[in-house]
Short mmCIF file of C-alpha atoms in Angstrom, two decimals:
data_model
loop_
_atom_site.label_atom_id
_atom_site.label_comp_id
_atom_site.label_asym_id
_atom_site.label_seq_id
_atom_site.Cartn_x
_atom_site.Cartn_y
_atom_site.Cartn_z
CA MET A 79 -3.98 -3.46 26.63
CA VAL A 80 -7.01 -6.53 26.08
CA GLU A 81 -7.00 -9.37 28.51
CA ASP A 82 -7.30 -13.07 28.56
CA ARG A 83 -7.62 -14.69 25.14
CA ALA A 84 -7.37 -12.18 22.23
CA GLU A 85 -7.61 -11.18 18.19
CA ILE A 86 -5.52 -7.81 17.54
CA ARG A 87 -5.40 -6.84 14.02
CA VAL A 88 -2.70 -4.45 13.27
CA GLY A 89 -3.44 -2.30 9.80
CA ILE A 90 -0.27 -0.73 8.31
CA ALA A 91 2.02 1.94 10.13
CA GLU A 92 0.32 0.78 13.72
CA GLY A 93 1.37 -1.16 16.34
CA ALA A 94 -0.69 -3.38 18.91
CA ILE A 95 0.83 -4.67 22.66
CA MET A 96 -0.22 -7.94 23.59
CA ARG A 97 -0.94 -9.65 27.08
CA GLY A 98 -1.20 -13.47 25.97
CA PRO A 99 -3.05 -15.99 25.88
CA GLY A 100 -3.94 -14.29 21.99
CA ARG A 101 -3.36 -13.73 18.08
CA LEU A 102 -2.27 -10.60 17.59
CA VAL A 103 -2.32 -9.86 13.12
CA THR A 104 -1.36 -8.21 10.76
CA ALA A 105 -2.29 -7.82 7.11
CA GLY A 106 -1.05 -7.62 3.22
CA LEU A 107 1.94 -7.18 4.07
CA GLY A 108 3.81 -5.85 0.80
CA SER A 109 7.25 -3.97 0.66
CA CYS A 110 6.54 -3.10 4.53
CA VAL A 111 7.47 -5.35 7.52
CA GLY A 112 5.35 -6.57 10.92
CA VAL A 113 7.48 -6.15 12.97
CA VAL A 114 7.27 -8.75 17.38
CA ILE A 115 8.71 -8.72 19.97
CA TYR A 116 7.94 -10.84 22.90
CA ASP A 117 8.54 -12.08 26.37
CA ALA A 118 7.66 -16.11 26.69
CA GLU A 119 7.77 -15.80 30.18
CA ALA A 120 6.32 -12.76 30.37
CA ARG A 121 3.13 -14.08 27.81
CA LEU A 122 3.81 -10.12 26.43
CA ALA A 123 3.93 -9.33 22.55
CA GLY A 124 4.31 -6.35 20.81
CA LEU A 125 3.81 -5.23 16.63
CA ALA A 126 4.61 -3.21 14.21
CA HIS A 127 3.29 -2.79 10.30
CA VAL A 128 6.72 -0.96 10.10
CA MET A 129 6.00 1.41 6.35
CA LEU A 130 10.03 2.39 5.95
CA PRO A 131 13.31 2.56 7.05
CA GLY A 132 13.78 5.59 8.76
CA SER A 133 11.43 8.54 10.97
CA PRO A 134 12.36 11.74 9.14
CA SER A 135 12.30 13.53 13.19
CA PRO A 136 13.70 11.23 16.35
CA VAL A 137 10.46 12.88 17.60
CA THR A 138 7.05 11.03 16.02
CA ASN A 139 3.80 11.14 15.88
CA VAL A 140 3.07 7.74 14.44
CA PRO A 141 6.94 5.91 15.47
CA GLN A 142 4.95 2.33 14.23
CA LYS A 143 5.98 3.62 11.17
CA TYR A 144 9.19 3.48 10.87
CA ALA A 145 11.29 1.02 11.54
CA ASP A 146 14.36 2.72 14.04
CA THR A 147 11.42 4.55 16.49
CA ALA A 148 9.26 1.56 15.92
CA ILE A 149 11.56 -1.07 17.96
CA ASP A 150 12.54 1.47 20.23
CA TRP A 151 8.98 2.12 20.39
CA LEU A 152 8.26 -1.81 20.97
CA VAL A 153 10.95 -1.78 23.34
CA ARG A 154 9.14 1.01 25.16
CA GLU A 155 6.11 -0.95 25.38
CA MET A 156 6.30 -3.75 26.18
CA MET A 157 9.53 -2.82 28.79
CA ARG A 158 6.17 -0.82 30.39
CA ALA A 159 3.78 -3.58 30.48
CA GLY A 160 6.04 -5.74 32.45
CA ALA A 161 8.49 -7.09 30.59
CA SER A 162 12.08 -8.14 30.41
CA ARG A 163 14.53 -6.67 28.57
CA LEU A 164 17.11 -9.61 29.32
CA ARG A 165 14.15 -11.60 27.81
CA LEU A 166 13.48 -9.66 24.39
CA ARG A 167 13.26 -11.39 21.82
CA ALA A 168 12.08 -10.79 17.68
CA LYS A 169 10.97 -12.40 14.81
CA TYR A 170 9.47 -10.21 12.00
CA ALA A 171 8.66 -10.81 8.12
CA GLY A 172 8.38 -8.86 4.95
CA GLY A 173 9.52 -6.53 2.56
CA ALA A 174 9.09 -8.18 -0.86
CA GLN A 175 8.65 -6.44 -3.24
CA MET A 176 5.55 -6.70 -5.14
CA PHE A 177 6.59 -5.16 -9.24
CA GLN A 178 8.26 -6.81 -11.22
CA GLY A 179 10.54 -5.71 -13.91
CA VAL A 180 10.48 -2.95 -13.13
CA LYS A 181 14.08 -1.26 -12.05
CA MET A 182 12.68 1.49 -9.47
CA GLU A 183 14.28 3.12 -6.51
CA ALA A 184 10.71 3.16 -5.58
CA LEU A 185 10.45 0.20 -5.73
CA ARG A 186 13.61 -1.51 -3.91
CA ILE A 187 12.02 0.15 -0.17
CA GLY A 188 11.08 -3.41 1.34
CA GLU A 189 14.61 -4.27 0.79
CA ARG A 190 15.65 -1.40 2.60
CA ASN A 191 13.32 -1.47 5.35
CA VAL A 192 14.67 -5.01 6.56
CA GLN A 193 18.22 -4.03 6.48
CA ALA A 194 17.24 -1.65 8.71
CA VAL A 195 14.56 -3.61 11.16
CA GLN A 196 17.86 -6.72 11.47
CA LYS A 197 20.60 -3.85 12.82
CA GLU A 198 17.78 -1.25 14.86
CA LEU A 199 17.01 -5.05 16.37
CA ALA A 200 21.06 -5.89 16.05
CA ASP A 201 21.71 -2.32 16.86
CA ARG A 202 19.70 -3.10 20.58
CA GLY A 203 20.83 -6.54 20.98
CA ILE A 204 17.85 -8.27 20.72
CA LEU A 205 18.36 -11.77 18.95
CA VAL A 206 16.43 -12.32 16.03
CA GLU A 207 14.74 -16.26 16.30
CA GLY A 208 13.36 -16.10 12.87
CA THR A 209 11.87 -14.31 9.66
CA ASP A 210 11.04 -15.20 5.99
CA VAL A 211 11.13 -11.31 3.86
CA GLY A 212 11.53 -10.35 0.84
CA GLY A 213 10.89 -12.44 -2.86
CA HIS A 214 7.90 -10.89 -4.22
CA GLN A 215 4.46 -11.90 -2.63
CA GLY A 216 2.47 -10.24 0.20
CA ARG A 217 2.06 -11.89 3.61
CA THR A 218 -0.80 -11.95 6.49
CA VAL A 219 0.67 -12.09 8.73
CA TRP A 220 -0.17 -13.45 13.02
CA PHE A 221 2.00 -13.56 16.23
CA GLU A 222 0.17 -16.26 18.77
CA MET A 223 0.58 -16.35 22.41
CA PRO A 224 1.34 -18.17 24.13
CA SER A 225 3.26 -21.06 21.41
CA CYS A 226 5.28 -17.91 19.93
CA LEU A 227 4.37 -18.59 16.83
CA LEU A 228 4.80 -16.26 14.71
CA THR A 229 2.89 -17.03 10.98
CA VAL A 230 3.03 -16.52 7.17
CA ARG A 231 0.48 -16.75 5.19
CA THR A 232 0.72 -15.12 1.38
CA ALA A 233 -2.34 -15.19 -1.60
CA ARG A 234 -1.74 -17.95 -2.83
CA GLY A 235 -2.55 -19.41 0.30
CA ASP A 236 0.82 -21.03 1.36
CA MET A 237 1.58 -20.81 5.28
CA ARG A 238 4.86 -21.42 6.27
CA MET A 239 5.33 -20.66 10.89
CA LEU A 240 8.61 -19.53 12.14
CA MET B 1152 1.37 24.62 7.74
CA ASN B 1153 -0.23 20.88 6.84
CA PRO B 1154 -0.83 20.80 2.55
CA TYR B 1155 -2.92 18.93 4.38
CA ASP B 1156 -5.77 21.15 6.30
CA LEU B 1157 -8.28 21.76 3.01
CA SER B 1158 -11.45 23.15 2.36
CA ALA B 1159 -14.47 22.34 0.86
CA ALA B 1160 -13.27 23.87 -2.14
CA ASP B 1161 -9.89 21.92 -2.89
CA LEU B 1162 -11.35 18.51 -2.51
CA ASP B 1163 -13.57 20.29 -5.11
CA ALA B 1164 -11.39 21.53 -6.99
CA LEU B 1165 -9.11 17.58 -6.17
CA ARG B 1166 -12.69 15.65 -8.18
CA GLU B 1167 -12.79 18.38 -11.09
CA PHE B 1168 -8.68 18.04 -11.74
CA GLY B 1169 -9.59 13.87 -10.95
CA ASN B 1170 -12.78 14.29 -13.43
CA ILE B 1171 -10.49 15.45 -16.48
CA GLY B 1172 -7.83 12.65 -16.26
CA ALA B 1173 -10.72 9.93 -15.37
CA GLY B 1174 -12.71 11.02 -18.50
CA HIS B 1175 -9.99 11.29 -21.08
CA ALA B 1176 -9.21 8.05 -20.11
CA ALA B 1177 -12.12 6.21 -20.15
CA THR B 1178 -12.11 7.53 -23.44
CA ALA B 1179 -9.22 5.15 -23.51
CA PHE B 1180 -10.55 2.56 -22.46
CA SER B 1181 -13.67 2.92 -24.93
CA THR B 1182 -11.56 3.15 -28.03
CA LEU B 1183 -9.22 0.13 -27.05
CA LEU B 1184 -12.52 -2.03 -25.78
CA GLY B 1185 -14.98 -0.57 -27.77
CA GLY B 1186 -18.40 -0.36 -26.94
CA VAL B 1187 -19.52 2.14 -24.33
CA VAL B 1188 -17.28 2.12 -20.59
CA ARG B 1189 -18.69 3.90 -17.97
CA MET B 1190 -17.37 6.11 -15.13
CA SER B 1191 -18.30 7.15 -11.76
CA VAL B 1192 -18.30 9.93 -10.41
CA THR B 1193 -14.34 10.80 -8.61
CA ASP B 1194 -14.04 10.28 -5.09
CA ALA B 1195 -11.06 12.74 -3.44
CA ARG B 1196 -10.72 13.05 -0.18
CA LEU B 1197 -7.94 13.42 2.81
CA CYS B 1198 -7.93 9.19 3.91
CA PRO B 1199 -6.09 6.68 6.68
CA PHE B 1200 -4.46 4.30 5.15
CA GLY B 1201 -7.07 1.37 5.48
CA GLU B 1202 -9.70 3.30 4.23
CA VAL B 1203 -7.49 3.52 1.28
CA VAL B 1204 -7.74 -0.54 0.55
CA GLU B 1205 -11.21 -0.70 1.74
CA VAL B 1206 -12.33 0.68 -1.92
CA VAL B 1207 -11.09 -2.50 -3.62
CA GLY B 1208 -12.48 -4.97 -0.62
CA GLY B 1209 -10.57 -5.09 2.30
CA SER B 1210 -6.30 -5.97 2.45
CA ASP B 1211 -6.30 -9.50 1.85
CA THR B 1212 -8.42 -9.44 -0.70
CA LEU B 1213 -6.38 -10.70 -4.39
CA VAL B 1214 -6.85 -8.28 -7.40
CA ILE B 1215 -4.27 -7.69 -9.87
CA ALA B 1216 -2.71 -3.41 -9.67
CA VAL B 1217 -0.96 -1.79 -12.78
CA TYR B 1218 1.54 0.42 -10.86
CA ILE B 1219 2.51 3.64 -12.95
CA ARG B 1220 5.05 5.96 -10.83
CA ILE B 1221 4.86 9.15 -12.27
CA GLU B 1222 7.80 12.67 -11.94
CA GLY B 1223 7.75 15.95 -13.39
CA GLU B 1224 6.49 19.13 -11.54
CA ILE B 1225 3.66 16.48 -9.72
CA GLU B 1226 4.74 13.08 -8.43
CA GLY B 1227 2.77 10.55 -7.04
CA ASN B 1228 1.93 6.70 -7.39
CA MET B 1229 -1.14 5.06 -9.71
CA PHE B 1230 -2.97 2.55 -9.60
CA VAL B 1231 -5.08 0.33 -11.53
CA VAL B 1232 -6.39 -2.27 -10.15
CA LEU B 1233 -9.09 -4.74 -11.11
CA SER B 1234 -10.57 -7.64 -10.35
CA PRO B 1235 -9.55 -11.37 -10.82
CA GLU B 1236 -12.85 -11.63 -12.09
CA SER B 1237 -12.30 -8.65 -14.37
CA ALA B 1238 -9.16 -8.64 -15.41
CA GLU B 1239 -10.10 -12.39 -17.12
CA ARG B 1240 -13.15 -11.04 -19.41
CA LEU B 1241 -10.26 -8.13 -20.37
CA LEU B 1242 -6.95 -10.87 -20.83
CA ASN B 1243 -10.06 -12.24 -23.10
CA GLN B 1244 -11.85 -9.45 -25.40
CA LEU B 1245 -7.66 -8.45 -25.82
CA ILE B 1246 -6.08 -11.50 -26.58
CA PRO B 1247 -7.81 -13.37 -29.53
CA GLY B 1248 -7.74 -17.27 -29.84
CA ARG B 1249 -6.80 -17.05 -25.42
CA THR B 1250 -7.83 -19.76 -23.24
CA PRO B 1251 -10.24 -19.01 -20.62
CA GLY B 1252 -9.22 -19.85 -17.55
CA ASP B 1253 -5.51 -20.25 -19.01
CA PRO B 1254 -2.86 -19.65 -16.75
CA TYR B 1255 -1.65 -15.65 -16.46
CA GLY B 1256 2.44 -15.95 -18.64
CA GLU B 1257 3.79 -12.76 -19.93
CA MET B 1258 1.15 -12.50 -23.00
CA GLU B 1259 -1.25 -11.26 -20.53
CA TYR B 1260 0.99 -9.72 -17.84
CA SER B 1261 1.92 -7.67 -20.96
CA ALA B 1262 -1.40 -6.57 -22.50
CA LEU B 1263 -3.14 -5.84 -17.97
CA GLY B 1264 1.11 -3.54 -18.54
CA GLU B 1265 -0.38 -1.70 -21.58
CA VAL B 1266 -4.40 -1.29 -20.87
CA GLY B 1267 -2.54 -0.45 -17.59
CA ASN B 1268 -0.02 2.54 -19.56
CA ILE B 1269 -2.72 3.31 -21.90
CA LEU B 1270 -5.45 4.59 -19.34
CA SER B 1271 -2.86 6.51 -17.66
CA GLY B 1272 -1.45 8.14 -20.20
CA ALA B 1273 -4.55 9.50 -20.75
CA TYR B 1274 -5.27 10.39 -17.34
CA VAL B 1275 -1.75 11.58 -17.15
CA ALA B 1276 -1.83 14.26 -20.18
CA ALA B 1277 -5.45 15.50 -19.68
CA ILE B 1278 -4.19 16.99 -16.01
CA SER B 1279 -0.86 17.66 -17.76
CA ASP B 1280 -2.45 19.93 -19.90
CA LEU B 1281 -5.24 21.31 -17.01
CA CYS B 1282 -2.40 22.66 -14.62
CA GLY B 1283 0.63 23.24 -17.28
CA PHE B 1284 2.44 21.41 -15.45
CA ARG B 1285 5.32 18.69 -16.95
CA MET B 1286 4.61 15.06 -15.60
CA THR B 1287 6.49 11.59 -17.54
CA GLN B 1288 5.04 8.26 -16.55
CA SER B 1289 7.04 5.01 -15.55
CA ILE B 1290 6.85 1.69 -17.35
CA PRO B 1291 3.37 0.41 -16.39
CA ALA B 1292 4.24 -3.52 -13.51
CA VAL B 1293 1.90 -5.72 -12.99
CA ALA B 1294 1.08 -7.41 -10.11
CA MET B 1295 -1.45 -9.84 -8.71
CA ASP B 1296 -1.36 -10.28 -5.01
CA MET B 1297 -3.09 -9.05 -1.68
CA ALA B 1298 -4.84 -5.30 -2.47
CA SER B 1299 -2.49 -3.93 1.21
CA ALA B 1300 0.42 -5.39 0.17
CA LEU B 1301 0.02 -3.81 -3.41
CA LEU B 1302 -1.46 -0.33 -2.52
CA ASP B 1303 1.49 0.52 0.04
CA ILE B 1304 3.61 2.62 -1.64
CA GLY B 1305 1.45 5.07 -2.65
CA LEU B 1306 1.06 4.59 0.42
CA MET B 1307 4.10 6.02 1.84
CA TYR B 1308 5.10 8.84 -0.37
CA GLY B 1309 1.63 10.01 -0.33
CA SER B 1310 1.61 10.58 3.40
CA GLY B 1311 3.10 12.73 5.79
CA GLU B 1312 3.14 12.65 9.80
CA ASP B 1313 -0.36 11.73 9.58
CA ASN B 1314 -0.75 8.17 7.82
CA GLN B 1315 -3.67 9.61 5.85
CA VAL B 1316 -3.26 10.25 2.64
CA LEU B 1317 -4.42 12.11 -0.40
CA LEU B 1318 -6.57 9.66 -2.94
CA ILE B 1319 -8.25 10.34 -6.03
CA SER B 1320 -10.87 7.08 -7.27
CA THR B 1321 -12.81 6.32 -9.91
CA ARG B 1322 -14.58 3.22 -10.93
CA LEU B 1323 -14.55 2.93 -14.77
CA THR B 1324 -17.25 0.31 -15.98
CA HIS B 1325 -17.19 -1.78 -19.58
CA GLY B 1326 -20.31 -3.18 -20.73
CA GLY B 1327 -22.97 -3.07 -17.99
CA ARG B 1328 -20.15 -3.82 -15.35
CA GLU B 1329 -18.53 -6.96 -16.58
CA ILE B 1330 -15.44 -5.14 -16.50
CA GLN B 1331 -14.43 -2.95 -14.06
CA ALA B 1332 -11.18 -1.24 -13.47
CA TYR B 1333 -10.38 1.29 -10.41
CA PHE B 1334 -7.91 4.37 -11.44
CA PHE B 1335 -5.69 5.40 -7.71
CA LEU B 1336 -3.82 9.02 -7.96
CA LEU B 1337 -2.07 9.36 -4.73
CA PRO B 1338 0.07 12.15 -5.28
CA ASP B 1339 3.26 12.20 -3.42
CA PHE B 1340 3.29 13.99 0.30
CA HIS B 1341 5.55 17.23 -1.33
CA SER B 1342 3.84 17.94 -3.79
CA SER B 1343 -0.17 18.48 -2.74
CA SER B 1344 1.28 22.10 -1.68
CA GLU B 1345 2.02 22.57 -5.91
CA LEU B 1346 -0.21 20.39 -6.82
CA PHE B 1347 -3.27 22.83 -4.44
CA ASP B 1348 -2.00 26.28 -5.23
CA ASN B 1349 -2.08 25.00 -9.44
CA LEU B 1350 -6.16 23.96 -8.42
CA ARG B 1351 -6.66 27.52 -6.10
CA GLY B 1352 -5.00 29.92 -8.29
CA LYS B 1353 -7.35 28.55 -11.45
CA MET B 1354 -10.71 28.06 -8.82
CA SER B 1355 -10.03 32.22 -7.94
CA SER B 1356 -9.15 33.28 -12.29
CA GLY B 1357 -12.73 31.44 -12.88
#
């Protein structure tokens, strides 16, 4: 938990909670998905860099790594920090297929990650306010509080705001 | 038992394993381009996710990667990673009549894929002979993007519950640093026990 204007960088398969104002950043999302859950009124936001669709077991040391346990972790940590369950909203980006032209199940993981994130959020009744998923490009993303905007930048320098 | 509970001797054996593979890849690279190819000392270690991409300059760094999936008795992911500058020099050398700086088209991608194929073929053949493993490699896939975005598939398959992977990496340099290629081999988590059992057997039998 960081007070005041902060920039928190989240590594692969990691997560962080921020008490705004500030910025949560994760760089180089390929097939991984960057999921943000936030409460605009409480100025709280959490980001997880999700790598795989499902946890092999419900108890894991690295809940941020899997879509199912990452979303549970985000909701739990947000609530603990004082967020309101009913005000929670989500934005997410990522889930690309980086290597094209090869039919390999391994390379379809991005699509499966996106499906899992979508389902886990829907199962918990968390409204999704914006997404930028799929395609064949990597993404660096940052979420800003208090604007609640998720900015997506590709390696070519294209920018999108959600 | 955690298969990643490794001794110094295990890592030495893994380094030697990578050296043998990369040595054959270096020979193939030199045959392909002519001239001398130098090889760095192979680095073999258990590595947190963040450090894997640091090897090539950090998660946002623009790189070209050739991805090859290895299957069989030992499974894993192999990447041949080049900087845009090195890839450009390599392409100018491989494609006669190419105008330097031209945007990449099908020809460029397929040339890079073929280089990855030849180098990984030599590497895989050498380690499979050494250990007596039956291994096959996929056709290569090529992409240019942020390092971390390209390498993340390797991290997925290589890690268990602690966000670490076994990274075997070697740098090949052709013609006075003009062309540098990094070789990354990331064995799958589920294959690592078998790999170390084999390597330990080799060490104890001298």
